[in-house]
Amino acid sequence: MTVAPQTTAVDAAHRERLLEMYRRMRRIRRFEERASELYKATEIPGFLHLSIGQEATAVGACWPLRERDGITSTHRGHGHVLAKGLDAAPMMAELMGRAEGTCHGRGGSMHIADPRLGIYGANGIVGAGLPIAAGVATAAKLRAAGDVVVAFFGDGAVAQGMFHEAVNLAAVWDLPVVFLCENNHYSEFSPAAEQHRAPLSARAAGYGVGYRHVDGNDVLAVAGLMTDLVAEMRAGGGPVLVEAETYRWHGHYEGDPERYRPSEEVARAKERDPLLVARRHLALAGASDAVADAVDEEIDQEIEAAVAWARSLPEPAPETLYDFVSAPRPARPEPPVPPAGAEVFRTMDAVRLALEHELTADPDVFLAGIDVGEGGNVFGLTRGLARAFPGRVRDTPISESAVLGTAVGAAMAGMKPVVEIMYMDFIGVCLDMLLNQAAKLRFMTGGRASLPLVVRTQFGAGRSSGSQHSQSLEALLAHIPGLTVVMPSGPAETYGLLRAAIQDPNPVVFVENRLQYGLKGPRPEPGHLVPLGRAKVVREGTDITLVSWSRMVQDAVAAAELVAAEGISVEVVDLRTITPLDRTTVLDSLAKTSRLVIAHEAVRDFGVGAELAALAADEGFWHLDAPVTRVAPPPTPAPYAPSLERLWLPSRDTVAGTLRRIAAV
């Protein structure tokens, strides 16, 4: 007597799940149909990439996810974020560039995110979401809360180095992440057969991770597979590659003439419309067409209301242009100078002690990089930390993009990663993760994303390291809005600035000079914190202002001492932070001395010295009694031969000669 009611209850629950899946798919379809119409009517600006035809993959993949679980998406990501729970109305407003959009009109179609819902960003860079997903999964694993991550990507992203780096790192670290390929058989305009020779299954085997294939147009199949995989990961399972075969009905972008594929192929694909497949499942479960039709009408009204609401909103006000570029940083006083007779320590000690202090004080801090664990990094700076903080000092493969992407994702997920790029020259290998991700995500998400991360790296010419291991690239990094760039000049500054950088809510590139690791100086108190964005006058003077940073500050002070015996009084300013630039301290010193010399180790042309010269001309012109002069290497790569390197690199004597010349003007 009890069997039939139980069966009926099970059937009813199944119908309700199917109906909710259909509702979510229909929401994605109608949202994108209306977006297409609004784009053609010029109500949506910029680029628009639609996923019509791929709705079942998005809904099925997100079906077993909780709010705490994460996803990363692509430039074709409307379906993913809607399936994860983002409200359609502010999302439509975002596409229309309105102030109340999901990201306050800063992200648009390709950059929608809301980390509070576990949505760590659609992304305009192909493959960029994959290393970020590894970072979100790293945070999940460190917290051991059973959270998982789904990283959506298209078949075209498989050709990107970031794909390989991310999957390999996830395998090595055994991260809870599903790398889900929506194989719609086209990489932009090119058929998949012209882009790859190895199937995804072979790539998965090559990295030692699991592989599963699923019909991406069948929401039940996708949801069933993902439910099993997510359960395995919550129980401690590692990464898996899932290939969901599907098809996009529209072109690569709205307006694409689609000359690369025949209309007959598109028509055949539409016979496997994910919504029609879902309707057939509903019919088999006993739901009538009228039930599905009612959902269609409900969603049509929802999307029309979203469009009307978005149209009613204002665009961002002009005075908000600078909003969300950087998070406000805490105000800090200048710390006291270490007292006379203080213990002496080295710059390399300062790095290790600062890292140790922050690891001890904050469980959200972790270190990662190539050989930073048992090896203690190439200079031995982190030696012993891996044993003192198990699991929180992590060796990585030689994969700079994965290292930086891990920092970005983990920071967005609430951690405070400190990652190391072994040489500053290697920043070029992973520049996207700084240029387009760390620096821009807070802005593009309208402040929803927080990026408290530190990238430690080092440079230094003078030891015949050659052109690929000597570069001082601070001008390149300082030109990227959203990044903070710090270059300390001595042990105490290194300790105080590094601790402040780790505590800062913004992405900081912390650049050490390897020739200073053995430099000795008085050790400050453990609470020593140096404010970011503030320069320091390290030697008072009245005749010339000499601005420098990093190791060149030592040469600048030595040069000032040399010419002091000749009656030339030089004030030396240590920038400490390249960006944000402390213009006030430089201009105040210039107002006192009326002469400005800038000395730096980076090549002269288009450098930070040029920016300071422009500052003097723009805002200090009436104080100038002599030309602004730069002392820097000529615009050639760093030489290897010691004789050429000595000629190329400025020295104490080079700086002193320039000071004498300017004093005589």
XYZ file of C-alpha atoms in Angstrom:
665
model
C 0.000 0.000 0.000
C 2.898 2.393 0.586
C 4.839 1.693 -2.625
C 2.735 3.735 -5.028
C 2.704 6.971 -2.933
C 6.486 6.747 -2.474
C 6.969 6.264 -6.212
C 4.684 9.203 -6.883
C 6.639 11.391 -4.461
C 9.911 10.424 -6.124
C 8.458 11.150 -9.549
C 7.154 14.521 -8.373
C 10.532 15.486 -6.941
C 12.197 14.468 -10.193
C 9.730 16.589 -12.193
C 10.385 19.580 -9.960
C 14.160 19.239 -10.416
C 13.716 18.964 -14.167
C 11.419 21.962 -14.192
C 13.916 24.061 -12.237
C 16.702 23.032 -14.618
C 14.507 24.024 -17.535
C 13.682 27.344 -15.858
C 17.366 28.161 -15.441
C 18.145 27.206 -19.033
C 15.230 29.258 -20.318
C 16.452 32.249 -18.270
C 19.857 32.051 -19.963
C 18.309 31.652 -23.421
C 15.915 34.569 -23.085
C 18.523 36.813 -21.456
C 20.875 36.287 -24.368
C 18.157 36.622 -27.010
C 17.218 40.004 -25.565
C 20.888 40.957 -25.267
C 21.317 40.220 -28.965
C 18.359 42.433 -29.828
C 19.588 45.247 -27.580
C 23.068 45.022 -29.085
C 21.674 45.398 -32.587
C 19.695 48.418 -31.357
C 22.960 49.882 -29.934
C 21.629 49.780 -26.371
C 24.481 47.460 -25.399
C 27.940 48.827 -26.287
C 31.254 47.085 -26.799
C 31.552 43.390 -27.624
C 28.925 40.712 -27.042
C 29.644 36.960 -27.120
C 26.606 34.702 -26.687
C 26.333 31.093 -25.536
C 22.936 30.305 -27.073
C 22.880 26.544 -27.597
C 25.148 25.812 -24.633
C 22.674 26.351 -21.785
C 22.562 22.743 -20.614
C 26.283 22.670 -19.860
C 26.120 25.803 -17.714
C 23.059 24.713 -15.741
C 24.132 21.095 -15.357
C 27.635 22.020 -14.230
C 26.409 24.462 -11.590
C 23.523 22.266 -10.424
C 25.365 20.568 -7.506
C 27.281 23.683 -6.457
C 26.755 25.560 -3.209
C 27.098 29.310 -2.822
C 30.579 28.879 -1.310
C 31.756 26.833 -4.288
C 33.505 28.788 -7.008
C 33.383 29.139 -10.751
C 35.560 30.950 -13.250
C 34.165 31.764 -16.649
C 35.021 33.007 -20.126
C 34.210 35.893 -22.464
C 31.089 33.812 -23.286
C 30.015 33.589 -19.675
C 26.436 34.899 -19.263
C 25.083 31.381 -18.869
C 27.642 30.351 -16.284
C 27.046 33.279 -13.950
C 23.252 33.101 -14.308
C 23.383 29.375 -13.556
C 25.485 30.076 -10.451
C 22.807 32.413 -9.120
C 23.533 35.934 -10.336
C 20.452 38.145 -10.661
C 19.533 38.832 -14.298
C 18.426 42.448 -13.701
C 21.732 43.988 -12.494
C 23.503 41.787 -15.035
C 21.436 43.307 -17.854
C 22.193 46.735 -16.419
C 25.895 45.858 -16.500
C 25.723 44.948 -20.174
C 24.063 48.299 -20.808
C 26.821 50.137 -18.907
C 24.617 51.410 -16.079
C 25.767 52.604 -12.678
C 23.710 49.978 -10.821
C 24.972 47.108 -12.934
C 26.574 44.097 -11.275
C 29.994 45.743 -11.628
C 28.798 49.376 -11.702
C 29.329 49.532 -15.451
C 33.061 48.742 -15.191
C 33.067 45.200 -16.552
C 30.453 44.791 -19.238
C 29.620 41.530 -20.945
C 33.051 39.889 -20.703
C 33.986 40.693 -17.101
C 31.022 39.984 -14.839
C 31.907 38.705 -11.371
C 30.593 38.497 -7.831
C 32.915 36.615 -5.458
C 30.222 36.737 -2.755
C 28.317 34.192 -4.868
C 31.438 32.238 -5.740
C 31.624 33.864 -9.182
C 35.290 34.739 -9.683
C 34.932 36.356 -13.029
C 34.154 35.988 -16.656
C 37.315 36.899 -18.514
C 38.207 38.559 -21.785
C 41.558 36.738 -21.974
C 41.286 33.216 -23.369
C 42.314 30.660 -20.745
C 42.954 33.200 -17.996
C 40.243 31.831 -15.718
C 42.028 28.500 -15.364
C 45.003 29.605 -13.218
C 42.619 31.791 -11.219
C 40.438 28.745 -10.591
C 43.526 26.928 -9.301
C 43.966 29.773 -6.821
C 40.358 29.613 -5.656
C 40.746 25.850 -5.266
C 43.974 26.376 -3.302
C 42.072 28.581 -0.875
C 39.383 25.900 -0.612
C 41.945 23.213 0.124
C 43.785 25.282 2.729
C 40.500 25.982 4.509
C 39.425 22.318 4.281
C 35.735 23.250 4.154
C 34.848 20.866 1.316
C 34.391 23.592 -1.291
C 34.978 22.875 -4.983
C 35.646 24.956 -8.086
C 34.444 24.630 -11.675
C 36.619 26.295 -14.314
C 34.744 26.758 -17.589
C 36.779 27.072 -20.778
C 36.294 26.602 -24.500
C 38.129 24.167 -26.739
C 40.242 27.045 -28.086
C 41.786 27.646 -24.655
C 43.488 24.246 -24.768
C 46.155 25.842 -26.975
C 46.999 28.403 -24.308
C 49.967 27.861 -22.015
C 47.791 28.909 -19.072
C 45.645 25.804 -19.603
C 48.627 23.470 -19.290
C 50.143 25.310 -16.338
C 46.866 25.388 -14.426
C 45.976 21.724 -14.968
C 49.487 20.599 -14.061
C 49.553 22.710 -10.878
C 46.112 21.421 -9.882
C 47.321 17.859 -10.405
C 50.524 18.379 -8.410
C 48.642 20.020 -5.548
C 45.631 17.662 -5.841
C 43.181 20.564 -5.957
C 39.363 20.232 -5.888
C 38.692 21.697 -9.328
C 36.725 20.520 -12.358
C 38.202 21.880 -15.585
C 35.105 21.882 -17.776
C 35.634 22.272 -21.509
C 32.589 23.448 -23.433
C 33.622 21.959 -26.752
C 31.483 23.823 -29.270
C 33.879 22.722 -32.030
C 35.058 26.220 -32.965
C 37.972 28.296 -31.683
C 36.731 31.716 -32.712
C 36.511 31.168 -36.510
C 38.557 27.965 -36.761
C 37.240 24.390 -36.567
C 38.690 22.425 -33.676
C 40.316 19.970 -36.096
C 42.559 22.775 -37.346
C 43.615 23.759 -33.814
C 44.517 20.500 -32.061
C 45.980 17.101 -32.879
C 45.606 15.506 -29.443
C 42.195 14.901 -27.865
C 41.439 16.245 -24.405
C 41.380 12.702 -23.033
C 45.040 12.271 -23.997
C 45.952 15.592 -22.395
C 44.238 14.545 -19.164
C 46.229 11.321 -19.118
C 49.406 13.301 -19.715
C 48.802 15.333 -16.577
C 47.667 12.388 -14.505
C 44.127 13.638 -13.951
C 40.755 12.038 -14.585
C 38.779 12.590 -17.790
C 35.043 12.350 -18.407
C 32.989 13.006 -21.530
C 29.354 14.106 -21.495
C 26.629 15.234 -23.879
C 26.702 18.969 -23.202
C 23.201 19.452 -24.626
C 21.581 17.106 -22.111
C 21.163 18.904 -18.796
C 20.337 15.680 -16.940
C 23.505 14.000 -18.169
C 25.672 16.974 -17.237
C 24.043 17.432 -13.827
C 24.335 13.712 -13.064
C 28.026 13.584 -13.920
C 28.816 16.788 -12.058
C 26.892 15.689 -8.969
C 29.077 12.584 -8.767
C 32.321 14.476 -9.378
C 31.537 17.213 -6.878
C 30.711 14.625 -4.217
C 34.041 12.906 -4.849
C 35.909 16.197 -4.518
C 34.135 17.139 -1.307
C 35.419 13.830 0.036
C 38.990 14.707 -0.935
C 39.221 13.876 -4.634
C 41.537 15.741 -6.966
C 41.099 17.531 -10.294
C 39.187 16.189 -13.295
C 38.914 17.283 -16.925
C 35.354 17.159 -18.266
C 34.587 17.566 -21.947
C 31.007 18.608 -22.665
C 30.221 18.484 -26.374
C 27.846 21.225 -27.434
C 27.410 23.887 -30.123
C 27.026 27.645 -30.215
C 24.272 28.867 -32.506
C 25.548 32.414 -32.928
C 28.918 33.513 -34.261
C 32.013 34.112 -32.212
C 30.672 37.596 -31.517
C 27.492 39.453 -32.402
C 28.008 40.809 -35.895
C 30.237 37.897 -36.912
C 29.458 37.212 -40.625
C 30.061 33.473 -39.963
C 31.589 32.674 -43.332
C 33.560 29.856 -41.759
C 30.710 27.383 -41.246
C 27.765 26.302 -43.436
C 24.218 27.199 -42.442
C 23.251 23.525 -42.831
C 25.622 22.626 -39.996
C 23.998 25.174 -37.698
C 20.532 23.906 -38.632
C 21.528 20.316 -37.789
C 22.921 21.448 -34.448
C 19.657 23.155 -33.576
C 17.899 19.816 -33.803
C 19.685 19.048 -30.533
C 18.487 22.246 -28.858
C 19.189 21.812 -25.112
C 15.786 23.263 -24.270
C 13.999 20.781 -26.530
C 15.995 17.937 -24.988
C 14.938 19.143 -21.544
C 11.293 19.379 -22.655
C 11.453 15.753 -23.775
C 12.772 14.803 -20.338
C 9.873 16.718 -18.801
C 7.360 14.904 -20.979
C 8.812 11.513 -20.003
C 8.530 12.594 -16.354
C 4.843 13.345 -16.818
C 4.932 17.132 -17.191
C 2.683 18.631 -19.851
C 3.717 21.166 -22.487
C 1.548 23.675 -20.651
C 3.814 23.459 -17.611
C 6.904 24.242 -19.684
C 5.022 26.975 -21.564
C 4.158 28.584 -18.240
C 7.860 28.667 -17.347
C 8.583 30.311 -20.709
C 6.044 33.026 -19.977
C 7.357 33.523 -16.437
C 10.917 33.970 -17.680
C 9.868 36.260 -20.532
C 8.266 38.582 -17.992
C 11.323 38.396 -15.714
C 13.723 39.365 -18.495
C 11.477 42.134 -19.819
C 11.297 43.561 -16.302
C 15.111 43.384 -16.123
C 15.437 45.270 -19.408
C 12.977 47.938 -18.324
C 14.739 48.393 -14.996
C 18.164 48.619 -16.648
C 16.901 51.209 -19.117
C 15.663 53.368 -16.249
C 19.095 53.596 -14.605
C 21.682 56.340 -15.076
C 25.136 55.815 -16.486
C 28.077 56.128 -14.067
C 28.634 59.743 -13.017
C 31.815 61.497 -14.217
C 33.054 61.974 -10.663
C 33.195 58.169 -10.213
C 35.878 57.675 -12.900
C 38.596 56.910 -10.342
C 36.451 54.664 -8.163
C 37.533 51.051 -7.601
C 41.041 51.391 -9.088
C 42.604 50.582 -5.719
C 41.278 49.777 -2.272
C 41.868 52.403 0.415
C 44.974 51.468 2.346
C 45.398 52.032 6.079
C 47.125 55.249 7.135
C 50.424 54.509 8.851
C 52.859 56.858 10.574
C 56.518 56.861 9.631
C 58.151 54.416 12.076
C 61.016 55.501 14.311
C 64.577 54.923 13.161
C 66.083 51.852 14.869
C 67.891 53.048 18.012
C 71.640 53.415 18.224
C 73.246 50.185 19.283
C 70.439 48.057 17.829
C 71.259 44.556 16.675
C 72.580 44.441 13.115
C 70.848 42.247 10.546
C 70.957 41.723 6.782
C 68.404 42.390 4.072
C 68.006 38.636 3.552
C 67.186 38.317 7.271
C 64.637 41.125 6.894
C 62.794 39.236 4.151
C 62.609 36.002 6.127
C 61.615 37.697 9.384
C 58.867 39.741 7.697
C 57.428 36.612 6.065
C 57.659 34.675 9.316
C 55.929 37.471 11.234
C 52.986 37.654 8.826
C 52.607 33.872 8.544
C 52.438 33.703 12.325
C 50.043 36.614 12.711
C 47.542 35.773 9.959
C 46.394 32.250 8.990
C 45.182 33.579 5.620
C 48.769 34.274 4.536
C 50.551 31.598 2.519
C 53.687 31.509 0.355
C 54.076 29.860 -3.029
C 56.727 29.799 -5.708
C 59.439 27.811 -7.388
C 61.592 26.087 -4.737
C 60.436 28.337 -1.884
C 59.705 25.325 0.335
C 62.405 22.873 1.375
C 64.875 24.605 -0.924
C 64.285 27.935 0.777
C 64.333 29.783 -2.595
C 67.367 30.285 -4.813
C 68.938 32.646 -2.246
C 67.903 30.701 0.863
C 65.602 33.495 2.044
C 62.651 31.237 2.984
C 64.694 28.379 4.429
C 62.941 26.734 7.377
C 59.534 28.311 6.763
C 58.035 25.219 5.095
C 58.661 23.142 8.213
C 57.453 25.878 10.531
C 54.221 26.398 8.556
C 53.299 23.055 6.951
C 51.023 23.378 3.934
C 51.350 27.162 3.844
C 54.741 27.381 2.141
C 54.183 25.635 -1.177
C 56.570 24.678 -3.946
C 55.159 25.117 -7.439
C 56.118 23.799 -10.863
C 58.124 26.190 -13.062
C 54.909 27.815 -14.236
C 54.906 31.558 -13.657
C 51.383 32.106 -15.035
C 50.013 29.404 -12.753
C 51.869 30.904 -9.784
C 50.462 34.384 -10.419
C 47.007 33.036 -11.280
C 46.985 31.112 -8.028
C 47.697 34.359 -6.198
C 44.873 36.162 -8.001
C 42.299 33.432 -7.378
C 43.295 32.837 -3.770
C 43.208 36.568 -3.031
C 39.735 36.893 -4.519
C 38.708 33.962 -2.326
C 39.839 35.802 0.808
C 43.420 34.596 1.299
C 46.578 36.748 1.379
C 49.004 34.983 -0.936
C 52.667 35.934 -1.200
C 54.102 34.410 -4.357
C 57.610 34.568 -5.733
C 58.797 35.113 -9.285
C 62.431 34.081 -9.154
C 63.810 36.898 -11.323
C 62.128 40.151 -12.280
C 62.919 39.370 -15.914
C 60.468 36.457 -15.694
C 57.563 38.843 -15.108
C 57.230 38.860 -18.889
C 56.349 35.171 -18.829
C 53.250 35.807 -16.725
C 52.509 39.446 -17.491
C 48.840 38.839 -18.273
C 48.166 37.818 -14.692
C 49.506 41.192 -13.539
C 48.428 43.386 -16.447
C 44.901 42.107 -17.080
C 43.983 40.242 -13.906
C 45.530 41.417 -10.610
C 45.670 45.075 -11.622
C 42.229 45.334 -13.224
C 39.868 42.943 -11.461
C 38.930 45.260 -8.609
C 38.094 47.984 -11.117
C 36.314 45.732 -13.617
C 34.157 44.190 -10.889
C 33.168 47.547 -9.448
C 34.952 46.805 -6.190
C 33.402 43.357 -5.688
C 36.778 41.633 -6.014
C 39.461 42.084 -3.379
C 43.072 41.462 -4.412
C 45.335 41.448 -1.318
C 48.363 39.730 -2.821
C 52.120 40.242 -2.967
C 54.451 39.233 -5.781
C 58.019 39.082 -4.505
C 60.762 39.249 -7.092
C 64.357 40.457 -7.391
C 66.738 42.028 -9.880
C 70.220 43.489 -9.984
C 72.905 44.252 -12.550
C 76.591 44.220 -11.698
C 77.418 40.513 -11.504
C 77.464 39.593 -15.216
C 74.040 38.000 -15.052
C 73.331 39.028 -18.636
C 70.387 40.608 -20.399
C 67.698 38.182 -19.172
C 68.590 38.204 -15.469
C 69.454 41.849 -14.737
C 66.535 44.021 -15.819
C 64.964 46.695 -13.646
C 61.410 46.779 -15.026
C 59.651 49.005 -12.502
C 58.598 51.529 -15.167
C 56.738 48.803 -17.061
C 54.854 47.751 -13.924
C 54.259 51.314 -12.704
C 52.479 52.051 -15.987
C 49.733 49.553 -15.077
C 46.947 51.261 -13.083
C 45.961 49.211 -10.054
C 49.403 47.833 -9.196
C 51.515 49.027 -6.282
C 55.261 48.734 -6.918
C 57.685 48.763 -3.979
C 61.517 48.833 -4.149
C 63.234 49.008 -0.743
C 66.760 50.348 -0.305
C 67.966 48.675 2.906
C 67.272 46.040 5.568
C 64.920 48.004 7.853
C 62.913 49.344 4.907
C 62.698 45.836 3.442
C 61.275 44.458 6.683
C 58.762 47.271 7.234
C 57.656 47.601 3.620
C 57.221 43.850 3.075
C 55.061 43.492 6.167
C 52.980 46.504 5.076
C 52.647 45.032 1.581
C 51.339 41.705 2.904
C 48.767 43.538 5.032
C 47.733 45.820 2.160
C 44.368 45.241 0.408
C 45.878 45.780 -3.054
C 48.140 43.797 -5.401
C 51.746 44.722 -4.614
C 54.857 43.860 -6.619
C 57.712 43.851 -4.113
C 61.071 44.174 -5.882
C 64.266 43.342 -3.995
C 67.802 43.906 -5.270
C 69.799 40.697 -4.937
C 73.072 42.577 -4.544
C 71.672 43.941 -1.279
C 70.764 40.642 0.363
C 74.013 40.784 2.335
C 73.692 44.498 3.158
C 73.739 45.077 6.925
C 71.823 47.617 8.970
C 70.216 48.150 12.376
C 67.344 45.791 13.107
C 64.043 47.541 13.962
C 61.468 46.449 16.497
C 59.180 43.543 15.406
C 56.225 45.927 14.993
C 58.102 48.051 12.440
C 55.782 48.955 9.515
C 56.706 51.403 6.751
C 53.817 53.198 4.993
C 53.363 52.395 1.324
C 53.263 55.302 -1.103
C 55.477 57.575 0.970
C 59.031 58.606 0.106
C 61.661 59.431 2.723
C 64.357 62.072 2.908
C 67.378 59.993 3.927
C 69.864 62.856 3.807
C 69.089 66.539 4.303
C 70.544 69.112 1.895
C 69.980 72.561 0.406
C 71.564 72.732 -3.076
C 70.341 69.725 -5.083
C 67.560 67.164 -4.688
C 68.770 63.680 -5.643
C 65.937 61.124 -6.008
C 66.630 57.406 -6.187
C 65.326 54.016 -5.067
C 66.456 50.457 -4.349
C 70.225 49.817 -4.385
C 70.972 53.111 -6.156
C 70.042 54.932 -2.934
C 73.282 53.613 -1.427
C 75.259 55.066 -4.335
C 73.254 58.298 -4.132
C 74.105 58.799 -0.458
C 77.763 57.932 -1.116
C 77.883 60.431 -4.002
C 76.301 63.121 -1.809
C 78.973 62.528 0.816
C 81.696 62.835 -1.828
C 80.540 66.232 -3.095
C 79.755 67.519 0.409
C 83.497 67.918 0.924
C 83.426 70.288 -2.055
C 80.694 72.445 -0.528
C 77.732 70.965 -2.424
C 74.784 70.144 -0.147
C 72.660 67.324 -1.570
C 69.285 66.178 -0.260
C 68.685 62.486 -1.020
C 65.109 61.237 -1.372
C 64.401 57.497 -1.337
C 61.130 56.870 -3.195
C 60.667 53.413 -1.595
C 57.326 53.048 -3.413
C 57.362 53.668 -7.163
C 53.597 53.720 -7.477
C 51.665 55.314 -5.947
C 54.299 58.014 -6.393
C 54.897 60.389 -3.489
C 54.878 63.588 -5.523
C 54.586 65.802 -2.460
C 57.899 64.808 -0.879
C 59.744 65.245 -4.191
C 58.184 68.652 -4.896
C 58.764 69.877 -1.339
C 62.431 68.988 -1.626
C 62.685 70.621 -5.061
C 61.133 73.804 -3.660
C 63.976 73.915 -1.137
C 66.893 73.101 -3.491
C 65.737 74.286 -6.967
C 67.730 71.521 -8.665
C 66.715 67.914 -9.407
C 68.839 64.885 -10.301
C 67.357 61.393 -10.605
C 69.474 58.228 -10.423
C 68.163 54.757 -11.208
C 69.323 51.341 -12.390
C 66.652 50.901 -15.076
C 67.488 52.123 -18.563
C 67.068 55.874 -18.947
C 64.526 56.189 -21.763
C 60.795 56.144 -20.834
C 61.573 55.331 -17.213
C 60.462 56.491 -13.769
C 63.092 59.209 -14.007
C 61.252 60.611 -17.013
C 58.043 60.682 -14.976
C 59.787 62.599 -12.193
C 61.236 65.017 -14.743
C 57.730 65.592 -16.119
C 56.481 66.169 -12.565
C 59.169 68.805 -12.022
C 58.275 70.525 -15.299
C 54.510 70.382 -14.710
C 54.311 71.283 -11.034
C 57.760 72.520 -9.984
C 58.784 74.583 -12.995
C 59.063 77.913 -11.164
C 61.414 76.355 -8.608
C 63.897 75.070 -11.194
C 67.236 76.846 -11.551
C 68.857 74.119 -13.674
C 67.833 71.358 -16.100
C 66.383 68.205 -14.605
C 68.971 65.491 -15.158
C 68.796 61.689 -15.132
C 71.649 59.324 -14.304
C 70.785 55.899 -15.667
C 72.028 53.180 -18.016
C 71.769 53.838 -21.755
C 68.907 52.171 -23.662
C 70.618 48.845 -24.361
C 70.108 45.430 -22.778
C 72.334 44.772 -19.778
C 75.747 43.576 -21.037
C 77.372 40.341 -19.899
C 81.067 41.248 -20.203
C 82.245 42.913 -16.952
C 83.992 45.725 -18.827
C 80.804 46.676 -20.664
C 78.589 46.201 -17.606
C 80.762 48.578 -15.578
C 80.436 51.163 -18.339
C 76.682 50.607 -18.619
C 75.709 50.721 -14.925
C 75.812 54.065 -13.052
C 78.044 54.226 -9.987
C 78.747 56.510 -7.054
C 81.307 58.354 -9.167
C 78.918 58.749 -12.118
C 76.295 60.256 -9.832
C 78.845 62.527 -8.127
C 80.041 63.851 -11.486
C 76.484 64.758 -12.459
C 75.921 66.510 -9.113
C 79.017 68.652 -9.673
C 77.857 69.586 -13.152
C 74.356 70.578 -12.033
C 75.674 72.530 -9.029
C 77.770 74.615 -11.409
C 74.806 75.623 -13.612
